Amino acid sequence: MKAVHGIAAAVAAGIALAAGLAPAEEKSPALQEIEKYRAALAEGNPGELWEARGEAIWKEKRGPRNVSLEACDLGLGPGVVKGAYTVLPRYFADTDKVEDLESRLVTCMVALQGFTPEQAKKDPFANPGQKVPMDALVAYIASESQGMPMHVSLAHPKERQAYEMGKEIFFYRGASHDFGCVTCHGASGKRIRLQDLPNLTDPADARRAYTTWPAYRVSQGEVRSMQWRLNDCFRQQRFPELEFVSPASIALSMYLAKSAEGGVMNAPALKR
Amino acid sequence: MADPMKIRATMVGDKVEVKVLMAHEMETGQRKDSKGAVIPAWFIQNVTATANGKTVLSAEWGPAVAKNPFLSFRFSGAKAGDKVVISWTDNHGDKRTDEATIA
Amino acid sequence: MRLCVAAALAAAVAGCAAIATQDAARGPSPEEVKAVLQSSFQAKGQAKLDRLDQDEVQRLCSTVRPGHALAPEAAHRIEAAQMAAIRYPQGSLVGDWKSGEKIAQQGTGKQYSDNPAQPSGGNCYACHQLDTAEVAYGNMGPSLHRFGATRGYTAEMQKYVYAKVYDSDAFSACSNMPRFGHMGILTEQQIKDVVALLMDPKSPVNQ
């Protein structure tokens, strides 16, 4: 993981940036300093650079068919980007599946641009110094839902199934440390080290947490998406690797998105 | 030329407030990669801002500045509709210039 | 009836996610959940797919929902079985607190990004306050500051600490705390060092 250097490095590695939660206890001096750090970082979100790059990629003719993504249906009709993040994941008739944003982008890269699924899914999470299209596209599309409330549908039976499956996975305890998502995200007012943890079973915390992804992670120097967040959680839970746009990842996203019902999108956000 | 900057320039009273986001790795030259080799230093060395032909900001940066740096500054001597031009060069000789109209 | 959900245009999924037709009121069965997980994870580094297999504790504890607890009979059964499986060292249970502090600070071990040849840490500060000189501590678990000083430096307390670190579920079924000994995360010597961190009168935790 890249060490944070420069002005931001004035904050020691042990101090972390909370997701905007108010801890239940009296704030320690360390936590007060974190709030000052967060306030100082509040403007100048490098995520905007990803938004600009993502918009360019959305409009760029790419792939064997040399076509842009502008006819891609993200859930509100072909080419409609504004508001699309608030209705994902959702059921799509053309693939007969529930899809989140990233799996839908893969679908469109294959169907419209002629990429193979392997090409479309390659390098979804940028390595140090690497530029990949996926996180820029996610940043752009999420930014076009800023200020709008989350409202995913559970009307279709497969949407309901995805939600219920995601919920079971959330509570699934396993691997060497007996961790499930619930272990860290099942109670209020908790933190690991100095990182506040949202209680994702509480609607208010769930709304606050979900609407700040994707985010520019200062410690990563990259924009990271919900697919990345889930992948990295499972790594730390000592599970094997969660595959990109796998059924479990989409089911979990569905559960989290529905739990965040009504939350106002504010992505890409800025996190430690 | 390197990746574009995002520049916002607005009037605050009689001063111009400029906010710039630059896309740059800003490698210190102190870090090692997973194989133990040093990642070479690569950072912005000079930043210049001009308005109406005059230099309003001149900066020499080093590796202490963070990746994807954010710069904010105010100056007087320009008004809404004028252009602000920001340029940077780095230690590899790479450079970037972008401009914005003061809102 | 099992439907094989095959990806049409989108990226192919390895195998079939056995999401059976089900009425909305009933959630997926444990078999269905396991099948989705198997088709969604891949082995990486030291983390193989068998990490998705649950033991009895994990299986039962996955049914616990916020605001609820396991039925008392199930909880007591788990606690008794886990207690019976604890392996205590021969001789002293107390190691070296300086090593214990390092173990408490280290957060790596068992992840697919970790080198399996390196010892794991206990990551105690993730959840607990210990030495107050460390300000970056979590609150998932209670503060352990002055643990031995408060409870007494007795053989019984040493044994309790060893057992609790070895297997927290022996005392509290479905505990959030990993079973450091039972699951082979920490070695016997490492657990003794953690006992020393809590129970050595000279340890910074007891100052």
Coordinates of C-alpha atoms in Angstrom, one line a residue:
Chain A
M1 CA 0.0 0.0 0.0
K2 CA 1.4 3.4 -0.9
A3 CA 2.7 5.5 2.0
V4 CA 1.0 8.8 2.1
H5 CA 3.6 11.5 1.5
G6 CA 3.7 15.2 1.3
I7 CA 1.3 17.5 3.1
A8 CA -1.0 14.7 3.9
A9 CA 1.9 12.8 5.4
A10 CA 1.9 15.2 8.3
V11 CA -0.8 12.9 9.6
A12 CA 0.8 9.8 10.9
A13 CA 0.0 6.5 9.2
G14 CA -2.0 5.3 12.2
I15 CA -4.5 8.1 12.0
A16 CA -7.4 7.3 9.7
L17 CA -10.2 9.1 8.1
A18 CA -13.7 8.3 9.2
A19 CA -16.6 7.9 6.8
G20 CA -18.4 10.9 8.5
L21 CA -19.8 9.1 11.5
A22 CA -20.1 10.6 15.0
P23 CA -18.7 8.1 17.5
A24 CA -20.9 7.5 20.5
E25 CA -18.1 8.2 23.1
E26 CA -16.4 11.5 24.1
K27 CA -14.0 12.3 21.3
S28 CA -10.4 11.7 22.1
P29 CA -7.7 14.2 21.0
A30 CA -6.7 11.8 18.2
L31 CA -10.2 11.7 16.8
Q32 CA -10.5 15.5 17.0
E33 CA -7.3 15.7 14.9
I34 CA -8.8 13.4 12.4
E35 CA -11.8 15.7 11.9
K36 CA -9.4 18.6 11.3
Y37 CA -7.6 16.5 8.8
R38 CA -10.8 15.7 7.0
A39 CA -11.9 19.3 7.0
A40 CA -8.6 20.4 5.5
L41 CA -8.9 17.8 2.7
A42 CA -12.5 18.6 2.0
E43 CA -11.8 20.5 -1.2
G44 CA -9.5 19.5 -4.0
N45 CA -10.7 15.9 -4.5
P46 CA -8.4 14.2 -7.0
G47 CA -11.4 12.0 -7.9
E48 CA -12.5 14.8 -10.2
L49 CA -9.6 13.9 -12.5
W50 CA -11.0 10.4 -12.7
E51 CA -14.5 11.9 -13.6
A52 CA -13.0 13.8 -16.5
R53 CA -11.1 10.8 -17.7
G54 CA -14.2 8.6 -17.3
E55 CA -16.4 10.9 -19.4
A56 CA -13.8 10.9 -22.1
I57 CA -13.6 7.1 -22.1
W58 CA -17.5 6.9 -22.2
K59 CA -17.5 8.9 -25.3
E60 CA -14.4 7.4 -27.0
K61 CA -14.7 4.9 -29.8
R62 CA -13.0 1.7 -28.5
G63 CA -12.8 -2.0 -29.1
P64 CA -13.0 -4.2 -32.2
R65 CA -16.2 -2.5 -33.3
N66 CA -14.8 1.0 -32.7
V67 CA -17.9 2.2 -31.0
S68 CA -18.4 4.4 -27.9
L69 CA -20.3 3.4 -24.8
E70 CA -22.9 6.1 -25.4
A71 CA -25.6 3.7 -26.3
C72 CA -25.1 1.6 -23.1
D73 CA -28.2 1.1 -21.1
L74 CA -27.3 1.6 -17.4
G75 CA -30.9 1.1 -16.2
L76 CA -32.6 4.3 -17.3
G77 CA -32.4 3.7 -21.0
P78 CA -29.7 3.7 -23.6
G79 CA -27.1 6.5 -23.0
V80 CA -28.8 7.9 -19.9
V81 CA -26.0 8.5 -17.3
K82 CA -27.6 11.0 -15.1
G83 CA -29.2 9.3 -12.1
A84 CA -28.2 5.8 -13.3
Y85 CA -26.1 5.1 -10.2
T86 CA -29.2 5.5 -7.9
V87 CA -31.1 2.6 -9.5
L88 CA -28.2 0.1 -9.6
P89 CA -28.0 -2.9 -9.1
R90 CA -31.1 -3.8 -11.1
Y91 CA -32.5 -6.6 -13.3
F92 CA -31.8 -6.3 -17.0
A93 CA -33.9 -8.2 -19.5
D94 CA -31.2 -8.4 -22.2
T95 CA -28.9 -10.5 -19.9
D96 CA -31.7 -11.9 -17.7
K97 CA -29.6 -11.0 -14.7
V98 CA -29.3 -8.5 -11.9
E99 CA -26.3 -6.3 -12.7
D100 CA -24.4 -3.6 -10.8
L101 CA -22.6 -0.7 -12.5
E102 CA -19.4 -2.5 -13.2
S103 CA -21.0 -5.7 -14.5
R104 CA -23.2 -3.6 -16.7
L105 CA -20.2 -1.8 -18.1
V106 CA -18.6 -5.2 -18.9
T107 CA -21.9 -6.2 -20.6
C108 CA -21.8 -3.1 -22.7
M109 CA -18.1 -3.4 -23.6
V110 CA -18.8 -6.9 -24.9
A111 CA -22.2 -6.2 -26.6
L112 CA -21.5 -2.8 -28.0
Q113 CA -17.7 -2.5 -28.4
G114 CA -16.9 -6.2 -29.2
F115 CA -14.5 -6.8 -26.4
T116 CA -14.3 -10.4 -25.0
P117 CA -15.5 -10.8 -21.4
E118 CA -11.8 -11.4 -20.4
Q119 CA -10.7 -8.2 -22.0
A120 CA -13.5 -6.2 -20.5
K121 CA -12.8 -7.6 -17.0
K122 CA -9.1 -7.2 -17.2
D123 CA -7.3 -5.1 -14.5
P124 CA -10.5 -3.7 -12.9
F125 CA -8.5 -2.2 -10.0
A126 CA -5.5 0.0 -10.9
N127 CA -2.1 -1.0 -9.6
P128 CA 0.3 1.7 -8.6
G129 CA 1.1 3.9 -11.6
Q130 CA -1.5 2.1 -13.8
K131 CA -4.4 3.8 -15.5
V132 CA -7.4 1.6 -16.1
P133 CA -10.7 2.6 -17.7
M134 CA -13.1 0.9 -15.2
D135 CA -12.5 3.1 -12.2
A136 CA -12.6 6.3 -14.3
L137 CA -16.0 5.2 -15.8
V138 CA -17.3 4.4 -12.3
A139 CA -16.2 7.8 -11.0
Y140 CA -17.8 9.6 -14.0
I141 CA -21.1 7.7 -13.8
A142 CA -21.4 8.0 -10.0
S143 CA -20.7 11.8 -10.2
E144 CA -23.7 12.1 -12.5
S145 CA -25.9 11.0 -9.6
Q146 CA -24.6 13.5 -7.1
G147 CA -27.4 15.0 -5.0
M148 CA -29.8 12.3 -6.0
P149 CA -31.3 9.7 -3.6
M150 CA -30.6 5.9 -3.8
H151 CA -33.7 4.0 -4.9
V152 CA -33.1 0.5 -6.1
S153 CA -36.1 -1.7 -7.0
L154 CA -36.9 -5.1 -5.6
A155 CA -39.9 -5.6 -7.8
H156 CA -38.5 -8.3 -10.1
P157 CA -38.1 -11.7 -8.4
K158 CA -34.4 -11.8 -9.3
E159 CA -33.9 -8.4 -7.7
R160 CA -35.5 -9.8 -4.5
Q161 CA -33.4 -13.0 -4.7
A162 CA -30.2 -10.9 -5.1
Y163 CA -31.1 -8.9 -2.1
E164 CA -31.9 -11.9 0.1
M165 CA -28.7 -13.7 -1.1
G166 CA -26.6 -10.6 -0.4
K167 CA -28.1 -10.4 3.1
E168 CA -27.2 -14.1 3.9
I169 CA -23.7 -13.5 2.6
F170 CA -23.4 -10.4 4.8
F171 CA -23.9 -12.6 7.8
Y172 CA -21.8 -15.5 6.6
R173 CA -19.0 -16.1 9.1
G174 CA -16.0 -18.1 7.8
A175 CA -12.3 -18.6 7.2
S176 CA -9.5 -18.6 9.9
H177 CA -10.8 -15.6 11.8
D178 CA -14.6 -16.3 11.8
F179 CA -15.2 -12.9 10.2
G180 CA -18.3 -12.0 8.3
C181 CA -19.3 -8.6 7.1
V182 CA -21.5 -8.4 10.2
T183 CA -18.4 -8.8 12.5
C184 CA -17.3 -5.3 11.8
H185 CA -20.5 -3.8 10.4
G186 CA -23.2 -5.2 12.6
A187 CA -23.1 -2.8 15.6
S188 CA -23.1 1.0 16.1
G189 CA -20.3 3.2 17.5
K190 CA -17.5 0.7 16.7
R191 CA -14.1 1.3 15.3
I192 CA -11.0 -0.7 14.3
R193 CA -7.9 1.2 15.5
L194 CA -9.1 4.7 14.7
Q195 CA -11.2 3.9 11.7
D196 CA -14.9 4.4 12.4
L197 CA -17.1 1.5 11.1
P198 CA -20.6 2.1 9.7
N199 CA -23.2 -0.2 11.1
L200 CA -24.6 -1.4 7.8
T201 CA -27.6 -3.0 9.5
D202 CA -28.7 0.5 10.6
P203 CA -30.4 2.5 7.8
A204 CA -28.8 5.9 8.8
D205 CA -25.3 4.5 8.8
A206 CA -25.9 2.5 5.7
R207 CA -27.1 5.6 3.8
R208 CA -24.0 7.6 4.9
A209 CA -21.6 4.8 4.0
Y210 CA -23.0 3.6 0.7
T211 CA -23.3 7.1 -0.8
T212 CA -19.6 7.9 -0.4
W213 CA -18.5 5.1 -2.7
P214 CA -16.8 5.3 -5.2
A215 CA -14.2 7.3 -3.4
Y216 CA -10.7 8.7 -3.9
R217 CA -8.7 6.8 -1.3
V218 CA -5.7 9.1 -0.3
S219 CA -3.8 6.1 1.0
Q220 CA -4.2 4.3 -2.3
G221 CA -3.8 7.4 -4.5
E222 CA -6.7 5.9 -6.6
V223 CA -10.4 6.1 -7.1
R224 CA -11.9 2.9 -5.6
S225 CA -15.3 1.5 -6.3
M226 CA -17.8 -0.7 -4.3
Q227 CA -16.5 -3.8 -6.2
W228 CA -13.0 -2.9 -4.9
R229 CA -14.3 -2.3 -1.4
L230 CA -16.0 -5.7 -1.3
N231 CA -12.9 -7.4 -2.7
D232 CA -10.6 -5.8 -0.1
C233 CA -12.9 -6.5 2.8
F234 CA -12.9 -10.2 1.9
R235 CA -9.1 -10.2 1.7
Q236 CA -9.0 -8.8 5.2
Q237 CA -11.6 -11.3 6.3
R238 CA -9.1 -14.0 5.3
F239 CA -11.4 -15.3 2.6
P240 CA -10.1 -16.3 -0.8
E241 CA -10.4 -13.7 -3.6
L242 CA -13.8 -12.3 -4.4
E243 CA -14.0 -12.3 -8.2
F244 CA -14.8 -9.1 -10.1
V245 CA -18.5 -8.8 -10.9
S246 CA -19.2 -12.2 -9.4
P247 CA -22.7 -13.2 -8.4
A248 CA -21.8 -12.8 -4.7
S249 CA -20.4 -9.3 -5.3
I250 CA -23.6 -8.2 -7.1
A251 CA -25.8 -9.8 -4.4
L252 CA -23.9 -7.9 -1.7
S253 CA -24.1 -4.7 -3.6
M254 CA -27.8 -5.2 -4.0
Y255 CA -28.2 -5.7 -0.2
L256 CA -26.1 -2.7 0.6
A257 CA -27.8 -0.4 -2.0
K258 CA -31.2 -1.3 -0.8
S259 CA -30.1 -0.8 2.8
A260 CA -29.1 2.7 1.8
E261 CA -32.5 3.6 0.4
G262 CA -33.0 7.3 0.3
G263 CA -29.4 8.2 0.9
V264 CA -28.2 11.1 -1.2
M265 CA -25.3 10.2 -3.5
N266 CA -22.1 12.2 -3.0
A267 CA -19.5 10.3 -5.0
P268 CA -16.7 10.2 -5.8
A269 CA -16.0 11.1 -2.2
L270 CA -12.6 11.6 -0.4
K271 CA -11.4 9.1 2.1
R272 CA -8.1 8.4 3.9
Chain B
M1 CA 1.7 16.6 -22.8
A2 CA 0.7 15.1 -19.5
D3 CA -2.9 14.7 -18.2
P4 CA -5.1 17.8 -17.9
M5 CA -5.5 19.9 -14.8
K6 CA -8.8 20.9 -13.4
I7 CA -8.8 24.7 -12.7
R8 CA -11.5 26.8 -11.1
A9 CA -11.1 30.6 -10.8
T10 CA -13.7 32.8 -9.2
M11 CA -13.9 36.3 -7.9
V12 CA -13.9 36.7 -4.1
G13 CA -14.4 40.3 -3.4
D14 CA -11.7 42.1 -5.5
K15 CA -9.4 39.1 -5.5
V16 CA -9.3 36.1 -7.7
E17 CA -9.4 32.7 -6.0
V18 CA -7.8 29.9 -8.0
K19 CA -8.1 26.2 -7.2
V20 CA -6.1 23.7 -9.2
L21 CA -6.1 19.9 -9.2
M22 CA -3.1 18.5 -11.0
A23 CA -2.7 14.9 -12.1
H24 CA 0.8 13.7 -11.2
E25 CA 2.3 10.7 -9.4
M26 CA 4.7 12.8 -7.4
E27 CA 7.1 10.0 -6.6
T28 CA 9.5 10.9 -3.8
G29 CA 12.3 8.6 -5.0
Q30 CA 12.3 7.1 -1.5
R31 CA 9.9 4.2 -2.1
K32 CA 10.7 0.7 -3.1
D33 CA 8.6 -1.6 -5.2
S34 CA 7.6 -5.1 -4.3
K35 CA 10.9 -6.5 -5.6
G36 CA 12.9 -4.0 -3.5
A37 CA 14.0 -1.7 -6.3
V38 CA 13.8 2.0 -5.7
I39 CA 11.0 3.7 -7.6
P40 CA 12.6 6.7 -9.3
A41 CA 11.8 10.2 -8.2
W42 CA 9.2 11.9 -10.5
F43 CA 7.7 15.1 -9.3
I44 CA 6.6 18.6 -10.3
Q45 CA 9.5 21.0 -9.9
N46 CA 8.1 24.3 -11.1
V47 CA 4.6 25.8 -11.1
T48 CA 3.7 29.1 -12.7
A49 CA 0.4 31.0 -12.9
T50 CA -0.1 34.0 -15.1
A51 CA -3.0 36.4 -15.7
N52 CA -3.1 39.2 -18.3
G53 CA 0.5 38.5 -19.2
K54 CA 1.8 38.9 -15.6
T55 CA 3.2 36.1 -13.4
V56 CA 0.9 35.9 -10.3
L57 CA 2.4 32.8 -8.7
S58 CA 5.7 31.1 -9.1
A59 CA 6.5 28.0 -7.1
E60 CA 9.4 25.5 -6.7
W61 CA 8.1 22.1 -5.5
G62 CA 9.9 19.1 -4.3
P63 CA 9.0 15.5 -3.4
A64 CA 7.3 16.5 -0.2
V65 CA 4.2 17.5 -2.2
A66 CA 1.5 14.8 -2.3
K67 CA 0.3 12.8 -5.3
N68 CA -2.4 14.5 -7.4
P69 CA -1.6 17.8 -5.7
F70 CA -4.3 20.4 -4.9
L71 CA -3.2 24.1 -5.1
S72 CA -5.3 27.0 -4.0
F73 CA -4.2 30.7 -4.0
R74 CA -5.6 34.2 -4.3
F75 CA -4.2 37.2 -6.3
S76 CA -5.4 40.6 -7.2
G77 CA -5.1 42.4 -10.6
A78 CA -7.6 40.5 -12.7
K79 CA -11.4 40.4 -13.1
A80 CA -14.2 38.1 -14.2
G81 CA -13.7 37.2 -17.9
D82 CA -9.9 37.3 -17.8
K83 CA -7.9 34.1 -18.3
V84 CA -5.6 32.4 -15.7
V85 CA -3.0 30.1 -17.2
I86 CA -1.3 27.5 -15.0
S87 CA 1.9 25.7 -16.1
W88 CA 4.0 23.0 -14.5
T89 CA 7.2 21.2 -15.4
D90 CA 8.6 18.1 -13.7
N91 CA 12.0 16.6 -13.2
H92 CA 11.6 14.4 -16.3
G93 CA 11.1 17.4 -18.4
D94 CA 7.4 16.6 -18.8
K95 CA 5.0 19.6 -18.7
R96 CA 1.4 20.7 -18.8
T97 CA -0.4 24.0 -19.4
D98 CA -4.1 24.6 -18.9
E99 CA -6.2 27.8 -18.6
A100 CA -9.5 28.8 -17.1
T101 CA -11.7 31.8 -17.4
I102 CA -12.3 33.7 -14.2
A103 CA -16.0 33.3 -13.3
Chain C
M1 CA -36.4 -26.8 -9.1
R2 CA -32.9 -25.5 -9.7
L3 CA -32.4 -22.9 -12.4
C4 CA -29.0 -22.6 -13.9
V5 CA -28.3 -18.9 -14.2
A6 CA -26.0 -18.8 -17.2
A7 CA -24.5 -15.4 -18.2
A8 CA -25.7 -14.6 -21.6
L9 CA -23.9 -11.6 -23.1
A10 CA -22.1 -10.6 -19.9
A11 CA -18.9 -12.1 -18.5
A12 CA -19.2 -15.8 -18.0
V13 CA -19.5 -17.1 -14.5
A14 CA -17.6 -20.3 -13.6
G15 CA -20.3 -22.9 -13.0
C16 CA -23.9 -22.3 -12.2
A17 CA -25.2 -20.1 -9.3
A18 CA -27.8 -22.5 -8.0
I19 CA -30.4 -19.8 -7.3
A20 CA -33.5 -22.0 -7.1
T21 CA -37.0 -20.6 -7.8
Q22 CA -38.2 -19.5 -4.4
D23 CA -41.1 -17.5 -3.2
A24 CA -40.1 -14.1 -2.0
A25 CA -40.8 -14.9 1.6
R26 CA -38.2 -17.6 1.9
G27 CA -34.5 -16.6 1.7
P28 CA -31.9 -18.8 0.1
S29 CA -31.0 -22.1 1.7
P30 CA -27.5 -22.7 3.1
E31 CA -26.7 -24.9 0.1
E32 CA -27.7 -22.1 -2.3
V33 CA -25.6 -19.6 -0.4
K34 CA -22.6 -21.9 -0.4
A35 CA -23.0 -22.5 -4.2
V36 CA -23.0 -18.8 -4.9
L37 CA -19.9 -18.3 -2.8
Q38 CA -18.1 -21.2 -4.5
S39 CA -18.8 -19.7 -7.9
S40 CA -17.8 -16.2 -6.8
F41 CA -14.5 -16.7 -5.1
Q42 CA -11.1 -18.0 -6.4
A43 CA -8.1 -19.4 -4.5
K44 CA -5.3 -16.8 -4.1
G45 CA -2.1 -17.1 -2.2
Q46 CA -2.6 -19.1 0.9
A47 CA -6.3 -18.6 0.9
K48 CA -7.9 -21.7 -0.8
L49 CA -11.5 -22.3 -1.5
D50 CA -11.8 -24.5 1.6
R51 CA -11.9 -21.3 3.6
L52 CA -15.5 -21.0 2.5
D53 CA -16.3 -24.3 4.4
Q54 CA -17.9 -23.5 7.8
D55 CA -17.4 -25.4 11.0
E56 CA -20.2 -25.8 13.5
V57 CA -19.5 -22.5 15.2
Q58 CA -19.5 -20.5 12.0
R59 CA -22.5 -22.3 10.6
L60 CA -24.6 -21.6 13.7
C61 CA -23.3 -18.1 14.3
S62 CA -24.1 -17.1 10.8
T63 CA -27.8 -17.4 11.7
V64 CA -27.6 -14.7 14.4
R65 CA -29.3 -11.4 13.5
P66 CA -28.8 -8.0 15.1
G67 CA -30.8 -7.8 18.4
H68 CA -30.9 -11.6 18.6
A69 CA -28.7 -14.3 20.1
L70 CA -28.3 -18.0 19.7
A71 CA -30.8 -20.2 21.6
P72 CA -29.2 -20.9 25.0
E73 CA -28.9 -24.7 24.4
A74 CA -27.0 -24.1 21.2
A75 CA -24.8 -21.4 22.8
H76 CA -23.9 -23.7 25.8
R77 CA -23.2 -26.6 23.4
I78 CA -20.8 -24.5 21.4
E79 CA -19.1 -23.2 24.5
A80 CA -18.6 -26.6 26.0
A81 CA -17.3 -28.1 22.8
Q82 CA -14.8 -25.3 22.2
M83 CA -13.7 -25.4 25.9
A84 CA -13.0 -29.1 25.6
A85 CA -10.9 -28.6 22.5
I86 CA -8.5 -26.1 24.2
R87 CA -4.8 -27.3 24.3
Y88 CA -2.8 -25.8 27.2
P89 CA 1.0 -25.6 27.2
Q90 CA 3.1 -27.8 29.5
G91 CA 4.6 -25.7 32.3
S92 CA 4.3 -22.0 32.4
L93 CA 1.5 -20.1 30.6
V94 CA 3.3 -16.8 30.7
G95 CA 5.8 -15.8 28.0
D96 CA 7.6 -12.5 27.2
W97 CA 5.5 -9.3 27.2
K98 CA 7.8 -7.5 24.8
S99 CA 7.1 -10.1 22.2
G100 CA 3.4 -10.0 23.2
E101 CA 3.3 -6.2 22.4
K102 CA 4.7 -6.9 18.9
I103 CA 2.1 -9.6 18.4
A104 CA -0.6 -7.2 19.6
Q105 CA 0.5 -4.5 17.1
Q106 CA 0.9 -6.7 14.1
G107 CA -2.2 -6.9 11.9
T108 CA -1.1 -9.3 9.2
G109 CA -1.3 -13.0 8.9
K110 CA -3.5 -15.5 7.0
Q111 CA -4.6 -13.0 4.3
Y112 CA -3.9 -14.0 0.7
S113 CA -1.6 -11.0 0.5
D114 CA 0.5 -12.3 3.4
N115 CA 3.6 -14.5 3.2
P116 CA 2.6 -17.8 4.9
A117 CA 6.2 -18.3 6.0
Q118 CA 5.9 -15.3 8.3
P119 CA 4.2 -15.5 11.7
S120 CA 0.8 -14.1 12.1
G121 CA 0.0 -11.2 14.4
G122 CA -2.9 -11.0 16.9
N123 CA -3.9 -7.5 15.9
C124 CA -5.1 -6.9 19.4
Y125 CA -5.0 -3.1 19.1
A126 CA -7.5 -3.3 16.3
C127 CA -10.2 -4.0 18.9
H128 CA -8.7 -3.3 22.3
Q129 CA -7.0 -0.6 24.3
L130 CA -3.9 -2.2 25.9
D131 CA -0.8 -0.1 26.6
T132 CA -2.1 3.5 26.9
A133 CA 0.9 4.8 25.1
E134 CA -0.8 3.5 22.0
V135 CA -3.5 6.0 21.1
A136 CA -4.6 4.2 17.9
Y137 CA -6.8 1.4 19.4
G138 CA -10.2 0.1 18.6
N139 CA -13.3 -0.3 20.7
M140 CA -14.8 -3.5 19.3
G141 CA -13.7 -5.1 22.6
P142 CA -13.3 -3.8 26.2
S143 CA -10.2 -2.0 27.3
L144 CA -7.5 -4.3 28.7
H145 CA -5.6 -1.5 30.4
R146 CA -4.4 -2.7 33.9
F147 CA -5.9 -6.2 33.2
G148 CA -3.6 -8.2 35.5
A149 CA -3.3 -5.3 38.0
T150 CA -7.1 -5.2 38.4
R151 CA -7.9 -9.0 38.4
G152 CA -4.9 -10.3 40.2
Y153 CA -1.7 -12.1 39.0
T154 CA -3.0 -15.6 39.8
A155 CA -2.6 -18.9 38.1
E156 CA -6.4 -19.0 37.6
M157 CA -6.3 -15.7 35.8
Q158 CA -3.4 -16.8 33.6
K159 CA -5.3 -19.9 32.6
Y160 CA -8.4 -17.8 31.8
V161 CA -6.4 -15.4 29.6
Y162 CA -4.7 -18.3 27.8
A163 CA -8.0 -20.0 27.2
K164 CA -9.8 -16.8 26.1
V165 CA -7.1 -15.9 23.5
Y166 CA -7.0 -19.6 22.4
D167 CA -10.8 -19.7 21.9
S168 CA -13.1 -16.9 22.8
D169 CA -16.1 -18.9 21.8
A170 CA -15.4 -21.3 24.8
F171 CA -16.7 -18.4 26.9
S172 CA -19.1 -16.6 24.6
A173 CA -20.6 -18.4 21.7
C174 CA -20.5 -16.4 18.5
S175 CA -17.9 -14.0 19.9
N176 CA -16.5 -11.5 17.4
M177 CA -13.0 -12.3 18.6
P178 CA -11.0 -14.8 16.4
R179 CA -10.1 -18.2 17.9
F180 CA -6.4 -17.6 17.8
G181 CA -5.3 -21.0 19.1
H182 CA -8.2 -23.2 17.8
M183 CA -7.8 -21.9 14.3
G184 CA -4.0 -22.0 14.3
I185 CA -3.5 -18.2 13.9
L186 CA -1.1 -17.8 16.8
T187 CA 1.4 -20.4 18.0
E188 CA 1.5 -21.7 21.6
Q189 CA 4.5 -19.4 22.3
Q190 CA 2.7 -16.4 20.8
I191 CA -0.3 -16.9 23.0
K192 CA 1.9 -17.2 26.1
D193 CA 3.5 -13.9 25.0
V194 CA 0.1 -12.3 24.8
V195 CA -0.7 -13.7 28.3
A196 CA 2.5 -12.0 29.5
L197 CA 1.4 -8.7 28.0
L198 CA -1.8 -8.9 30.1
M199 CA -0.5 -10.6 33.2
D200 CA 3.2 -9.7 33.7
P201 CA 3.3 -7.1 36.5
K202 CA 6.1 -5.3 34.5
S203 CA 4.1 -5.2 31.3
P204 CA 3.1 -1.6 30.2
V205 CA -0.5 -2.8 30.2
N206 CA -0.4 -3.0 34.0
Q207 CA 1.2 0.3 34.7

